[in-house]
Amino acid sequence: MLRAILLHGFLGLTCSHAESLLENSKIRAYLDALKIDATLDGPFEGLLSSYREAQKSSLLPSDTEQLAQAWGVQGKLLHARVLAHQARRDDAHAVLLNICRNNPGMVKAWLLKARLETELKWLKEAYSSYNNALKSGPNGKQLQSIILGRADVLRALGKTDEASKSLLMLYLRTPGDAQHYSMILKHLERWHDYTNALRLVKGHMSALTQRGTDLGRVRMDHFRLLLLSDQPEQGCQ
């Protein structure tokens, strides 16, 4: 109870600080750089929410430099995101590189760095950053983002088999999970990798059959992929 009261009070102070900064800094433009995702933590999101709710302006790099001084590594992550949003990608990368060097076990810093390197087409660097993120003990949501992003980089590097296998391994962590199945299937279809897409569908069918779940939608996926891949229908097992 005490923890909840303290957290509520902290969030209240955070929002008040954000509103004050909005008023005093006269921030311009719209704030879509601050969409909250898996790279940001608990109480810090209160600050971001206040900016998002304003929907009038966007943080400037000078503003986020001030926030970085007050919020430490979380403020630096925000600063990097705003720099990237304003197409100052080299500057953003320098900030993220510094964070990763000083916090080598920080998953979200490696994840942001990998995403930025992918945008910059620095594929070898992105691959290395995704691997460092994996080594840093990501949680479930972060792990999903890392494996999907890493697979895209592998694909771009020409390692198509390894990319597809990594997605199938992601599914095997939670067999029968409809969300993972749908997400991975979209990836494989986008790559026109119908062979591995069919493997995924058949594996999902098997997992659902063991649960006694209806296969109607998955059968439709199976039939569609057979048509796309020009493979003869062999029946559903």
mmCIF file of C-alpha atoms in Angstrom:
data_model
loop_
_atom_site.group_PDB
_atom_site.id
_atom_site.type_symbol
_atom_site.label_atom_id
_atom_site.label_comp_id
_atom_site.label_asym_id
_atom_site.label_seq_id
_atom_site.Cartn_x
_atom_site.Cartn_y
_atom_site.Cartn_z
ATOM 1 C CA MET A 1 0.000 0.000 0.000
ATOM 2 C CA LEU A 2 2.790 2.400 0.986
ATOM 3 C CA ARG A 3 4.638 1.583 -2.231
ATOM 4 C CA ALA A 4 1.515 2.347 -4.283
ATOM 5 C CA ILE A 5 1.028 5.687 -2.499
ATOM 6 C CA LEU A 6 4.666 6.661 -3.068
ATOM 7 C CA LEU A 7 4.509 5.643 -6.736
ATOM 8 C CA HIS A 8 1.295 7.645 -7.232
ATOM 9 C CA GLY A 9 2.892 10.670 -5.643
ATOM 10 C CA PHE A 10 6.005 10.284 -7.774
ATOM 11 C CA LEU A 11 3.975 10.068 -10.968
ATOM 12 C CA GLY A 12 2.044 13.160 -9.899
ATOM 13 C CA LEU A 13 5.276 15.091 -9.460
ATOM 14 C CA THR A 14 6.503 13.761 -12.793
ATOM 15 C CA CYS A 15 3.400 14.997 -14.632
ATOM 16 C CA SER A 16 3.600 18.381 -12.887
ATOM 17 C CA HIS A 17 7.219 18.721 -13.920
ATOM 18 C CA ALA A 18 6.343 17.847 -17.507
ATOM 19 C CA GLU A 19 3.505 20.372 -17.637
ATOM 20 C CA SER A 20 5.796 23.034 -16.194
ATOM 21 C CA LEU A 21 8.456 22.267 -18.764
ATOM 22 C CA LEU A 22 5.884 22.446 -21.532
ATOM 23 C CA GLU A 23 4.824 25.895 -20.384
ATOM 24 C CA ASN A 24 8.303 27.251 -19.750
ATOM 25 C CA SER A 25 10.095 25.858 -22.794
ATOM 26 C CA LYS A 26 7.389 26.797 -25.345
ATOM 27 C CA ILE A 27 7.985 23.511 -27.161
ATOM 28 C CA ARG A 28 6.950 23.426 -30.833
ATOM 29 C CA ALA A 29 5.488 20.961 -33.381
ATOM 30 C CA TYR A 30 3.737 17.606 -32.762
ATOM 31 C CA LEU A 31 5.191 14.967 -30.448
ATOM 32 C CA ASP A 32 4.988 11.628 -32.250
ATOM 33 C CA ALA A 33 8.625 10.873 -31.378
ATOM 34 C CA LEU A 34 7.434 9.931 -27.906
ATOM 35 C CA LYS A 35 5.196 6.957 -28.644
ATOM 36 C CA ILE A 36 5.826 4.662 -25.711
ATOM 37 C CA ASP A 37 7.220 1.247 -26.554
ATOM 38 C CA ALA A 38 9.231 -1.571 -24.993
ATOM 39 C CA THR A 39 12.303 0.649 -24.651
ATOM 40 C CA LEU A 40 10.995 2.754 -21.752
ATOM 41 C CA ASP A 41 10.387 1.991 -18.092
ATOM 42 C CA GLY A 42 7.719 2.531 -15.402
ATOM 43 C CA PRO A 43 7.637 5.974 -13.710
ATOM 44 C CA PHE A 44 9.458 7.650 -16.600
ATOM 45 C CA GLU A 45 6.418 6.923 -18.770
ATOM 46 C CA GLY A 46 4.475 9.437 -16.648
ATOM 47 C CA LEU A 47 6.650 12.192 -17.998
ATOM 48 C CA LEU A 48 6.211 11.019 -21.574
ATOM 49 C CA SER A 49 2.453 10.692 -21.170
ATOM 50 C CA SER A 50 2.154 14.356 -20.236
ATOM 51 C CA TYR A 51 3.942 15.371 -23.409
ATOM 52 C CA ARG A 52 1.863 13.010 -25.549
ATOM 53 C CA GLU A 53 -1.393 14.321 -24.087
ATOM 54 C CA ALA A 54 -0.418 17.887 -24.946
ATOM 55 C CA GLN A 55 -0.521 16.986 -28.672
ATOM 56 C CA LYS A 56 0.631 20.463 -29.556
ATOM 57 C CA SER A 57 4.352 20.337 -29.731
ATOM 58 C CA SER A 58 7.470 18.249 -30.001
ATOM 59 C CA LEU A 59 10.495 18.040 -27.773
ATOM 60 C CA LEU A 60 13.573 19.735 -29.158
ATOM 61 C CA PRO A 61 17.021 18.201 -28.676
ATOM 62 C CA SER A 62 17.933 21.107 -26.390
ATOM 63 C CA ASP A 63 14.978 20.200 -24.158
ATOM 64 C CA THR A 64 15.927 16.547 -23.974
ATOM 65 C CA GLU A 65 19.527 17.427 -23.152
ATOM 66 C CA GLN A 66 18.165 19.120 -20.029
ATOM 67 C CA LEU A 67 16.024 16.071 -19.266
ATOM 68 C CA ALA A 68 19.052 13.807 -19.654
ATOM 69 C CA GLN A 69 20.816 15.717 -16.890
ATOM 70 C CA ALA A 70 17.861 15.210 -14.547
ATOM 71 C CA TRP A 71 16.880 11.665 -15.535
ATOM 72 C CA GLY A 72 20.250 10.077 -16.245
ATOM 73 C CA VAL A 73 20.285 7.151 -18.631
ATOM 74 C CA GLN A 74 16.511 7.283 -19.213
ATOM 75 C CA GLY A 75 16.769 10.913 -20.219
ATOM 76 C CA LYS A 76 19.652 10.059 -22.548
ATOM 77 C CA LEU A 77 17.530 7.383 -24.222
ATOM 78 C CA LEU A 78 14.781 9.942 -24.752
ATOM 79 C CA HIS A 79 17.336 12.416 -26.117
ATOM 80 C CA ALA A 80 18.558 9.807 -28.619
ATOM 81 C CA ARG A 81 15.000 9.082 -29.773
ATOM 82 C CA VAL A 82 14.239 12.758 -30.382
ATOM 83 C CA LEU A 83 17.514 13.232 -32.281
ATOM 84 C CA ALA A 84 16.628 10.240 -34.475
ATOM 85 C CA HIS A 85 13.118 11.594 -35.027
ATOM 86 C CA GLN A 86 14.607 14.854 -36.280
ATOM 87 C CA ALA A 87 16.824 12.943 -38.746
ATOM 88 C CA ARG A 88 19.966 13.580 -36.691
ATOM 89 C CA ARG A 89 20.699 9.859 -36.788
ATOM 90 C CA ASP A 90 24.481 10.084 -36.455
ATOM 91 C CA ASP A 91 24.082 12.208 -33.317
ATOM 92 C CA ALA A 92 21.483 9.798 -31.965
ATOM 93 C CA HIS A 93 23.800 6.869 -32.635
ATOM 94 C CA ALA A 94 26.645 8.575 -30.754
ATOM 95 C CA VAL A 95 24.378 8.996 -27.709
ATOM 96 C CA LEU A 96 23.253 5.358 -27.848
ATOM 97 C CA LEU A 97 26.812 4.117 -28.337
ATOM 98 C CA ASN A 98 27.851 5.965 -25.186
ATOM 99 C CA ILE A 99 24.917 4.511 -23.229
ATOM 100 C CA CYS A 100 25.729 0.958 -24.349
ATOM 101 C CA ARG A 101 29.394 1.321 -23.448
ATOM 102 C CA ASN A 102 28.535 2.533 -19.954
ATOM 103 C CA ASN A 103 25.570 0.164 -19.473
ATOM 104 C CA PRO A 104 26.491 -3.045 -21.368
ATOM 105 C CA GLY A 105 23.646 -5.020 -19.792
ATOM 106 C CA MET A 106 20.889 -2.549 -20.732
ATOM 107 C CA VAL A 107 18.630 -4.371 -23.181
ATOM 108 C CA LYS A 108 16.574 -1.383 -24.318
ATOM 109 C CA ALA A 109 19.690 0.651 -25.177
ATOM 110 C CA TRP A 110 21.015 -2.149 -27.388
ATOM 111 C CA LEU A 111 17.557 -2.543 -28.931
ATOM 112 C CA LEU A 112 17.265 1.152 -29.807
ATOM 113 C CA LYS A 113 20.826 1.131 -31.159
ATOM 114 C CA ALA A 114 20.103 -1.938 -33.311
ATOM 115 C CA ARG A 115 16.925 -0.390 -34.730
ATOM 116 C CA LEU A 116 18.735 2.842 -35.590
ATOM 117 C CA GLU A 117 21.619 0.955 -37.222
ATOM 118 C CA THR A 118 19.092 -0.986 -39.271
ATOM 119 C CA GLU A 119 17.556 2.289 -40.486
ATOM 120 C CA LEU A 120 21.044 3.525 -41.374
ATOM 121 C CA LYS A 121 21.702 0.246 -43.275
ATOM 122 C CA TRP A 122 24.613 -0.508 -40.946
ATOM 123 C CA LEU A 123 23.640 -4.162 -41.001
ATOM 124 C CA LYS A 124 26.718 -5.740 -39.415
ATOM 125 C CA GLU A 125 26.572 -3.259 -36.550
ATOM 126 C CA ALA A 126 22.841 -3.872 -36.158
ATOM 127 C CA TYR A 127 23.383 -7.633 -36.062
ATOM 128 C CA SER A 128 26.022 -7.199 -33.347
ATOM 129 C CA SER A 129 23.718 -4.909 -31.332
ATOM 130 C CA TYR A 130 20.820 -7.377 -31.535
ATOM 131 C CA ASN A 131 23.142 -10.139 -30.325
ATOM 132 C CA ASN A 132 24.274 -7.977 -27.398
ATOM 133 C CA ALA A 133 20.624 -7.305 -26.579
ATOM 134 C CA LEU A 134 19.989 -11.067 -26.531
ATOM 135 C CA LYS A 135 22.924 -11.604 -24.175
ATOM 136 C CA SER A 136 21.564 -8.974 -21.773
ATOM 137 C CA GLY A 137 18.589 -11.067 -20.617
ATOM 138 C CA PRO A 138 15.557 -9.490 -22.351
ATOM 139 C CA ASN A 139 12.033 -9.988 -21.021
ATOM 140 C CA GLY A 140 9.293 -11.560 -23.138
ATOM 141 C CA LYS A 141 8.246 -8.473 -25.101
ATOM 142 C CA GLN A 142 11.833 -7.335 -25.624
ATOM 143 C CA LEU A 143 12.882 -10.828 -26.718
ATOM 144 C CA GLN A 144 10.156 -10.863 -29.351
ATOM 145 C CA SER A 145 11.248 -7.469 -30.710
ATOM 146 C CA ILE A 146 14.895 -8.508 -30.731
ATOM 147 C CA ILE A 147 14.356 -11.799 -32.561
ATOM 148 C CA LEU A 148 12.084 -10.198 -35.168
ATOM 149 C CA GLY A 149 14.486 -7.311 -35.769
ATOM 150 C CA ARG A 150 17.492 -9.622 -35.830
ATOM 151 C CA ALA A 151 15.739 -11.862 -38.354
ATOM 152 C CA ASP A 152 15.128 -8.897 -40.666
ATOM 153 C CA VAL A 153 18.824 -8.001 -40.456
ATOM 154 C CA LEU A 154 19.874 -11.586 -41.150
ATOM 155 C CA ARG A 155 17.598 -11.588 -44.170
ATOM 156 C CA ALA A 156 19.114 -8.331 -45.423
ATOM 157 C CA LEU A 157 22.600 -9.837 -44.969
ATOM 158 C CA GLY A 158 21.594 -12.735 -47.206
ATOM 159 C CA LYS A 159 21.358 -15.279 -44.384
ATOM 160 C CA THR A 160 17.823 -16.269 -45.315
ATOM 161 C CA ASP A 161 17.794 -19.763 -43.824
ATOM 162 C CA GLU A 162 19.131 -18.561 -40.477
ATOM 163 C CA ALA A 163 16.584 -15.730 -40.453
ATOM 164 C CA SER A 164 13.638 -18.066 -41.026
ATOM 165 C CA LYS A 165 14.898 -20.637 -38.523
ATOM 166 C CA SER A 166 15.203 -17.977 -35.839
ATOM 167 C CA LEU A 167 11.519 -17.100 -36.330
ATOM 168 C CA LEU A 168 10.478 -20.747 -36.127
ATOM 169 C CA MET A 169 12.499 -21.071 -32.913
ATOM 170 C CA LEU A 170 10.648 -18.045 -31.527
ATOM 171 C CA TYR A 171 7.349 -19.836 -32.159
ATOM 172 C CA LEU A 172 8.633 -22.982 -30.421
ATOM 173 C CA ARG A 173 9.107 -20.973 -27.223
ATOM 174 C CA THR A 174 5.315 -20.693 -26.961
ATOM 175 C CA PRO A 175 3.774 -23.352 -29.246
ATOM 176 C CA GLY A 176 0.109 -22.736 -29.924
ATOM 177 C CA ASP A 177 0.318 -19.021 -29.137
ATOM 178 C CA ALA A 178 -1.976 -17.355 -31.695
ATOM 179 C CA GLN A 179 -0.323 -13.937 -31.500
ATOM 180 C CA HIS A 180 3.190 -15.269 -32.089
ATOM 181 C CA TYR A 181 1.919 -17.539 -34.853
ATOM 182 C CA SER A 182 0.190 -14.695 -36.709
ATOM 183 C CA MET A 183 3.141 -12.314 -36.339
ATOM 184 C CA ILE A 184 5.720 -14.845 -37.528
ATOM 185 C CA LEU A 185 3.523 -16.016 -40.406
ATOM 186 C CA LYS A 186 3.222 -12.422 -41.657
ATOM 187 C CA HIS A 187 7.003 -12.111 -41.580
ATOM 188 C CA LEU A 188 7.558 -15.310 -43.542
ATOM 189 C CA GLU A 189 4.890 -14.423 -46.092
ATOM 190 C CA ARG A 190 6.379 -10.956 -46.520
ATOM 191 C CA TRP A 191 9.660 -12.679 -47.361
ATOM 192 C CA HIS A 192 7.832 -15.074 -49.746
ATOM 193 C CA ASP A 193 9.306 -17.944 -47.714
ATOM 194 C CA TYR A 194 6.342 -20.247 -48.201
ATOM 195 C CA THR A 195 8.271 -23.413 -47.353
ATOM 196 C CA ASN A 196 8.975 -22.289 -43.797
ATOM 197 C CA ALA A 197 5.558 -20.651 -43.583
ATOM 198 C CA LEU A 198 4.000 -24.052 -44.272
ATOM 199 C CA ARG A 199 6.233 -25.595 -41.604
ATOM 200 C CA LEU A 200 4.978 -22.997 -39.155
ATOM 201 C CA VAL A 201 1.341 -23.651 -40.078
ATOM 202 C CA LYS A 202 1.720 -27.408 -39.691
ATOM 203 C CA GLY A 203 3.456 -26.965 -36.342
ATOM 204 C CA HIS A 204 0.671 -24.663 -35.173
ATOM 205 C CA MET A 205 -1.920 -27.190 -36.322
ATOM 206 C CA SER A 206 -0.213 -29.877 -34.290
ATOM 207 C CA ALA A 207 -0.106 -27.670 -31.172
ATOM 208 C CA LEU A 208 -3.790 -26.731 -31.526
ATOM 209 C CA THR A 209 -4.807 -30.344 -32.142
ATOM 210 C CA GLN A 210 -3.148 -31.371 -28.883
ATOM 211 C CA ARG A 211 -5.197 -28.677 -27.139
ATOM 212 C CA GLY A 212 -8.398 -29.715 -28.873
ATOM 213 C CA THR A 213 -8.742 -26.277 -30.495
ATOM 214 C CA ASP A 214 -10.644 -25.696 -33.746
ATOM 215 C CA LEU A 215 -8.368 -25.563 -36.807
ATOM 216 C CA GLY A 216 -10.682 -23.621 -39.135
ATOM 217 C CA ARG A 217 -8.609 -20.474 -39.579
ATOM 218 C CA VAL A 218 -5.295 -22.339 -39.652
ATOM 219 C CA ARG A 219 -6.624 -24.684 -42.354
ATOM 220 C CA MET A 220 -7.375 -21.610 -44.452
ATOM 221 C CA ASP A 221 -3.776 -20.430 -43.940
ATOM 222 C CA HIS A 222 -2.563 -23.863 -44.987
ATOM 223 C CA PHE A 223 -4.651 -23.874 -48.173
ATOM 224 C CA ARG A 224 -3.627 -20.306 -49.087
ATOM 225 C CA LEU A 225 0.060 -21.097 -48.671
ATOM 226 C CA LEU A 226 -0.241 -24.232 -50.787
ATOM 227 C CA LEU A 227 -1.648 -22.081 -53.590
ATOM 228 C CA LEU A 228 1.059 -19.451 -53.190
ATOM 229 C CA SER A 229 3.870 -21.985 -53.099
ATOM 230 C CA ASP A 230 2.472 -24.181 -55.918
ATOM 231 C CA GLN A 231 2.988 -27.230 -53.741
ATOM 232 C CA PRO A 232 0.618 -30.187 -54.080
ATOM 233 C CA GLU A 233 -1.784 -30.563 -51.195
ATOM 234 C CA GLN A 234 -0.672 -33.384 -48.910
ATOM 235 C CA GLY A 235 -3.348 -33.137 -46.295
ATOM 236 C CA CYS A 236 -3.254 -31.646 -42.818
ATOM 237 C CA GLN A 237 -1.594 -33.637 -40.082
#
